[in-house]
Amino acid sequence: DALFQEHVATWHARRGRPPSGHRKPRPTRMDFPCFLEFMLAWEDKKHPVSVAYFFRVLDRDKKHHLTSRDLHLFFRDVHQKWVEGGHYDLAMEDVKDEMYDMVSPKDKYRMTLQDILDSKQGDTIVNILSDITGFWRYDSREMLMQQEEQEEEL
């Protein structure tokens, strides 16, 4: 959570870097257009443009792929809040493996934007790596589907 939020702000600050030779300070906060861009992406994480937006944020080193290290780094904050919230402890390695299974990247050590788009799991990956509520929805998906089915039967 915290790392993801910090990285979104840093990513926007880097994008707003002044041209070479100018000494204008970098912004430390998102301006309104950047905030709007973030909110549009956040509200529709299934859209390919949104998935690409978040991929660029998660690709910290601009290497055009995500590795196990990247997934671990971002999931660490979500995991910590999960455990602090009184939920069962879970193996971070298992969650990483589940993400790789969902996406089925062509290279088993690298997850590209195209791999994520092809899998149609971009929203789930972003939720797992950025938001404890999104991770809870993922972790509770079977229970939530059963509840929906029961409600439909009524």
mmCIF file of C-alpha atoms in Angstrom:
data_model
loop_
_atom_site.group_PDB
_atom_site.id
_atom_site.type_symbol
_atom_site.label_atom_id
_atom_site.label_comp_id
_atom_site.label_asym_id
_atom_site.label_seq_id
_atom_site.Cartn_x
_atom_site.Cartn_y
_atom_site.Cartn_z
ATOM 1 C CA ASP A 1 0.000 0.000 0.000
ATOM 2 C CA ALA A 2 2.444 2.671 1.193
ATOM 3 C CA LEU A 3 5.168 1.710 -1.260
ATOM 4 C CA PHE A 4 2.676 1.632 -4.115
ATOM 5 C CA GLN A 5 1.305 5.079 -3.207
ATOM 6 C CA GLU A 6 4.799 6.488 -2.869
ATOM 7 C CA HIS A 7 5.821 5.000 -6.182
ATOM 8 C CA VAL A 8 2.764 6.413 -7.991
ATOM 9 C CA ALA A 9 3.681 9.904 -6.746
ATOM 10 C CA THR A 10 7.366 9.419 -7.633
ATOM 11 C CA TRP A 11 6.470 8.121 -11.083
ATOM 12 C CA HIS A 12 4.350 11.204 -11.750
ATOM 13 C CA ALA A 13 7.117 13.469 -10.428
ATOM 14 C CA ARG A 14 9.621 11.861 -12.818
ATOM 15 C CA ARG A 15 7.219 12.352 -15.693
ATOM 16 C CA GLY A 16 6.974 16.025 -14.778
ATOM 17 C CA ARG A 17 10.767 16.463 -14.834
ATOM 18 C CA PRO A 18 11.761 19.747 -16.461
ATOM 19 C CA PRO A 19 13.816 19.704 -19.679
ATOM 20 C CA SER A 20 17.597 19.534 -19.360
ATOM 21 C CA GLY A 21 19.190 22.797 -18.266
ATOM 22 C CA HIS A 22 16.172 24.065 -16.337
ATOM 23 C CA ARG A 23 16.349 24.225 -12.596
ATOM 24 C CA LYS A 24 12.652 24.083 -11.850
ATOM 25 C CA PRO A 25 12.125 21.843 -8.795
ATOM 26 C CA ARG A 26 10.309 18.575 -9.298
ATOM 27 C CA PRO A 27 6.795 18.414 -7.924
ATOM 28 C CA THR A 28 6.451 16.334 -4.785
ATOM 29 C CA ARG A 29 2.714 15.852 -5.168
ATOM 30 C CA MET A 30 0.432 14.993 -8.009
ATOM 31 C CA ASP A 31 -1.128 17.928 -9.766
ATOM 32 C CA PHE A 32 -4.774 17.726 -10.755
ATOM 33 C CA PRO A 33 -4.226 16.245 -14.266
ATOM 34 C CA CYS A 34 -1.996 13.510 -12.783
ATOM 35 C CA PHE A 35 -4.536 12.817 -10.036
ATOM 36 C CA LEU A 36 -7.283 12.597 -12.633
ATOM 37 C CA GLU A 37 -5.209 10.185 -14.725
ATOM 38 C CA PHE A 38 -4.623 8.033 -11.642
ATOM 39 C CA MET A 39 -8.308 8.033 -10.630
ATOM 40 C CA LEU A 40 -9.484 7.120 -14.127
ATOM 41 C CA ALA A 41 -7.040 4.205 -14.184
ATOM 42 C CA TRP A 42 -7.973 3.160 -10.626
ATOM 43 C CA GLU A 43 -11.704 3.165 -11.343
ATOM 44 C CA ASP A 44 -11.412 0.960 -14.439
ATOM 45 C CA LYS A 45 -8.471 -1.355 -13.819
ATOM 46 C CA LYS A 46 -9.732 -3.815 -16.449
ATOM 47 C CA HIS A 47 -9.222 -1.359 -19.308
ATOM 48 C CA PRO A 48 -5.983 -1.982 -21.264
ATOM 49 C CA VAL A 49 -4.954 1.688 -20.910
ATOM 50 C CA SER A 50 -5.339 1.396 -17.131
ATOM 51 C CA VAL A 51 -3.371 -1.855 -17.055
ATOM 52 C CA ALA A 52 -0.590 -0.146 -19.050
ATOM 53 C CA TYR A 53 -0.640 2.825 -16.651
ATOM 54 C CA PHE A 54 -0.183 0.597 -13.611
ATOM 55 C CA PHE A 55 2.398 -1.551 -15.362
ATOM 56 C CA ARG A 56 4.535 1.564 -15.920
ATOM 57 C CA VAL A 57 4.191 2.403 -12.233
ATOM 58 C CA LEU A 58 5.136 -1.131 -11.132
ATOM 59 C CA ASP A 59 8.049 -1.340 -13.577
ATOM 60 C CA ARG A 60 10.313 0.645 -11.231
ATOM 61 C CA ASP A 61 13.499 0.123 -13.213
ATOM 62 C CA LYS A 62 11.918 0.671 -16.661
ATOM 63 C CA LYS A 63 13.049 -2.747 -17.848
ATOM 64 C CA HIS A 64 9.710 -3.476 -19.574
ATOM 65 C CA HIS A 65 8.945 -6.520 -17.435
ATOM 66 C CA LEU A 66 8.178 -7.426 -13.832
ATOM 67 C CA THR A 67 10.169 -10.012 -11.933
ATOM 68 C CA SER A 68 9.505 -11.987 -8.764
ATOM 69 C CA ARG A 69 11.469 -9.307 -6.939
ATOM 70 C CA ASP A 70 9.110 -6.578 -8.169
ATOM 71 C CA LEU A 71 6.032 -8.581 -7.177
ATOM 72 C CA HIS A 72 7.514 -9.304 -3.753
ATOM 73 C CA LEU A 73 8.492 -5.683 -3.192
ATOM 74 C CA PHE A 74 5.001 -4.334 -3.841
ATOM 75 C CA PHE A 75 3.118 -7.180 -2.172
ATOM 76 C CA ARG A 76 5.201 -6.856 1.011
ATOM 77 C CA ASP A 77 3.204 -3.824 2.231
ATOM 78 C CA VAL A 78 -0.135 -5.468 1.471
ATOM 79 C CA HIS A 79 1.039 -8.636 3.254
ATOM 80 C CA GLN A 80 2.124 -6.677 6.326
ATOM 81 C CA LYS A 81 -1.242 -4.909 6.607
ATOM 82 C CA TRP A 82 -3.001 -8.224 6.002
ATOM 83 C CA VAL A 83 -1.248 -9.865 8.948
ATOM 84 C CA GLU A 84 -1.584 -6.754 11.165
ATOM 85 C CA GLY A 85 -5.313 -6.807 10.396
ATOM 86 C CA GLY A 86 -5.602 -10.190 12.119
ATOM 87 C CA HIS A 87 -5.843 -12.312 8.993
ATOM 88 C CA TYR A 88 -4.023 -15.593 8.694
ATOM 89 C CA ASP A 89 -0.370 -15.423 7.722
ATOM 90 C CA LEU A 90 0.243 -16.445 4.171
ATOM 91 C CA ALA A 91 3.318 -17.368 2.245
ATOM 92 C CA MET A 92 4.271 -14.483 -0.025
ATOM 93 C CA GLU A 93 5.900 -16.984 -2.356
ATOM 94 C CA ASP A 94 2.531 -18.703 -2.864
ATOM 95 C CA VAL A 95 0.882 -15.415 -3.834
ATOM 96 C CA LYS A 96 3.700 -14.686 -6.301
ATOM 97 C CA ASP A 97 3.254 -18.167 -7.806
ATOM 98 C CA GLU A 98 -0.502 -17.579 -8.132
ATOM 99 C CA MET A 99 0.133 -14.327 -10.011
ATOM 100 C CA TYR A 100 2.512 -16.094 -12.382
ATOM 101 C CA ASP A 101 -0.057 -18.880 -12.868
ATOM 102 C CA MET A 102 -2.787 -16.312 -13.657
ATOM 103 C CA VAL A 103 -0.687 -14.481 -16.226
ATOM 104 C CA SER A 104 1.239 -17.440 -17.700
ATOM 105 C CA PRO A 105 4.066 -15.258 -19.026
ATOM 106 C CA LYS A 106 6.031 -16.443 -22.044
ATOM 107 C CA ASP A 107 9.233 -16.159 -20.011
ATOM 108 C CA LYS A 108 8.678 -17.827 -16.646
ATOM 109 C CA TYR A 109 10.943 -15.280 -14.915
ATOM 110 C CA ARG A 110 9.553 -12.107 -16.486
ATOM 111 C CA MET A 111 6.024 -10.781 -16.741
ATOM 112 C CA THR A 112 5.562 -8.253 -19.558
ATOM 113 C CA LEU A 113 2.718 -5.849 -20.140
ATOM 114 C CA GLN A 114 1.655 -7.930 -23.144
ATOM 115 C CA ASP A 115 1.588 -11.089 -20.977
ATOM 116 C CA ILE A 116 -0.682 -9.331 -18.489
ATOM 117 C CA LEU A 117 -2.949 -7.895 -21.186
ATOM 118 C CA ASP A 118 -3.222 -11.299 -22.907
ATOM 119 C CA SER A 119 -4.180 -12.945 -19.613
ATOM 120 C CA LYS A 120 -6.989 -10.431 -18.923
ATOM 121 C CA GLN A 121 -5.829 -10.481 -15.274
ATOM 122 C CA GLY A 122 -4.375 -6.969 -15.078
ATOM 123 C CA ASP A 123 -6.978 -5.703 -12.619
ATOM 124 C CA THR A 124 -6.376 -8.663 -10.313
ATOM 125 C CA ILE A 125 -2.598 -8.214 -10.412
ATOM 126 C CA VAL A 126 -2.923 -4.498 -9.631
ATOM 127 C CA ASN A 127 -5.357 -5.199 -6.787
ATOM 128 C CA ILE A 128 -3.089 -7.821 -5.235
ATOM 129 C CA LEU A 129 -0.016 -5.596 -5.396
ATOM 130 C CA SER A 130 -1.548 -2.295 -4.366
ATOM 131 C CA ASP A 131 -4.563 -2.596 -2.120
ATOM 132 C CA ILE A 132 -5.394 -4.714 0.911
ATOM 133 C CA THR A 133 -9.102 -4.566 0.063
ATOM 134 C CA GLY A 134 -8.334 -5.680 -3.483
ATOM 135 C CA PHE A 135 -6.236 -8.537 -2.139
ATOM 136 C CA TRP A 136 -9.051 -9.502 0.260
ATOM 137 C CA ARG A 137 -11.464 -9.639 -2.710
ATOM 138 C CA TYR A 138 -9.019 -11.872 -4.564
ATOM 139 C CA ASP A 139 -8.409 -14.107 -1.554
ATOM 140 C CA SER A 140 -12.154 -14.335 -0.808
ATOM 141 C CA ARG A 141 -13.298 -14.756 -4.421
ATOM 142 C CA GLU A 142 -14.809 -18.209 -3.915
ATOM 143 C CA MET A 143 -16.771 -17.126 -0.836
ATOM 144 C CA LEU A 144 -17.965 -13.987 -2.646
ATOM 145 C CA MET A 145 -19.100 -16.037 -5.676
ATOM 146 C CA GLN A 146 -21.068 -18.373 -3.377
ATOM 147 C CA GLN A 147 -22.737 -15.380 -1.715
ATOM 148 C CA GLU A 148 -23.711 -13.959 -5.109
ATOM 149 C CA GLU A 149 -25.172 -17.295 -6.179
ATOM 150 C CA GLN A 150 -27.173 -17.566 -2.952
ATOM 151 C CA GLU A 151 -28.513 -14.027 -3.389
ATOM 152 C CA GLU A 152 -29.547 -14.800 -6.980
ATOM 153 C CA GLU A 153 -31.461 -17.865 -5.772
ATOM 154 C CA LEU A 154 -33.537 -15.740 -3.391
#
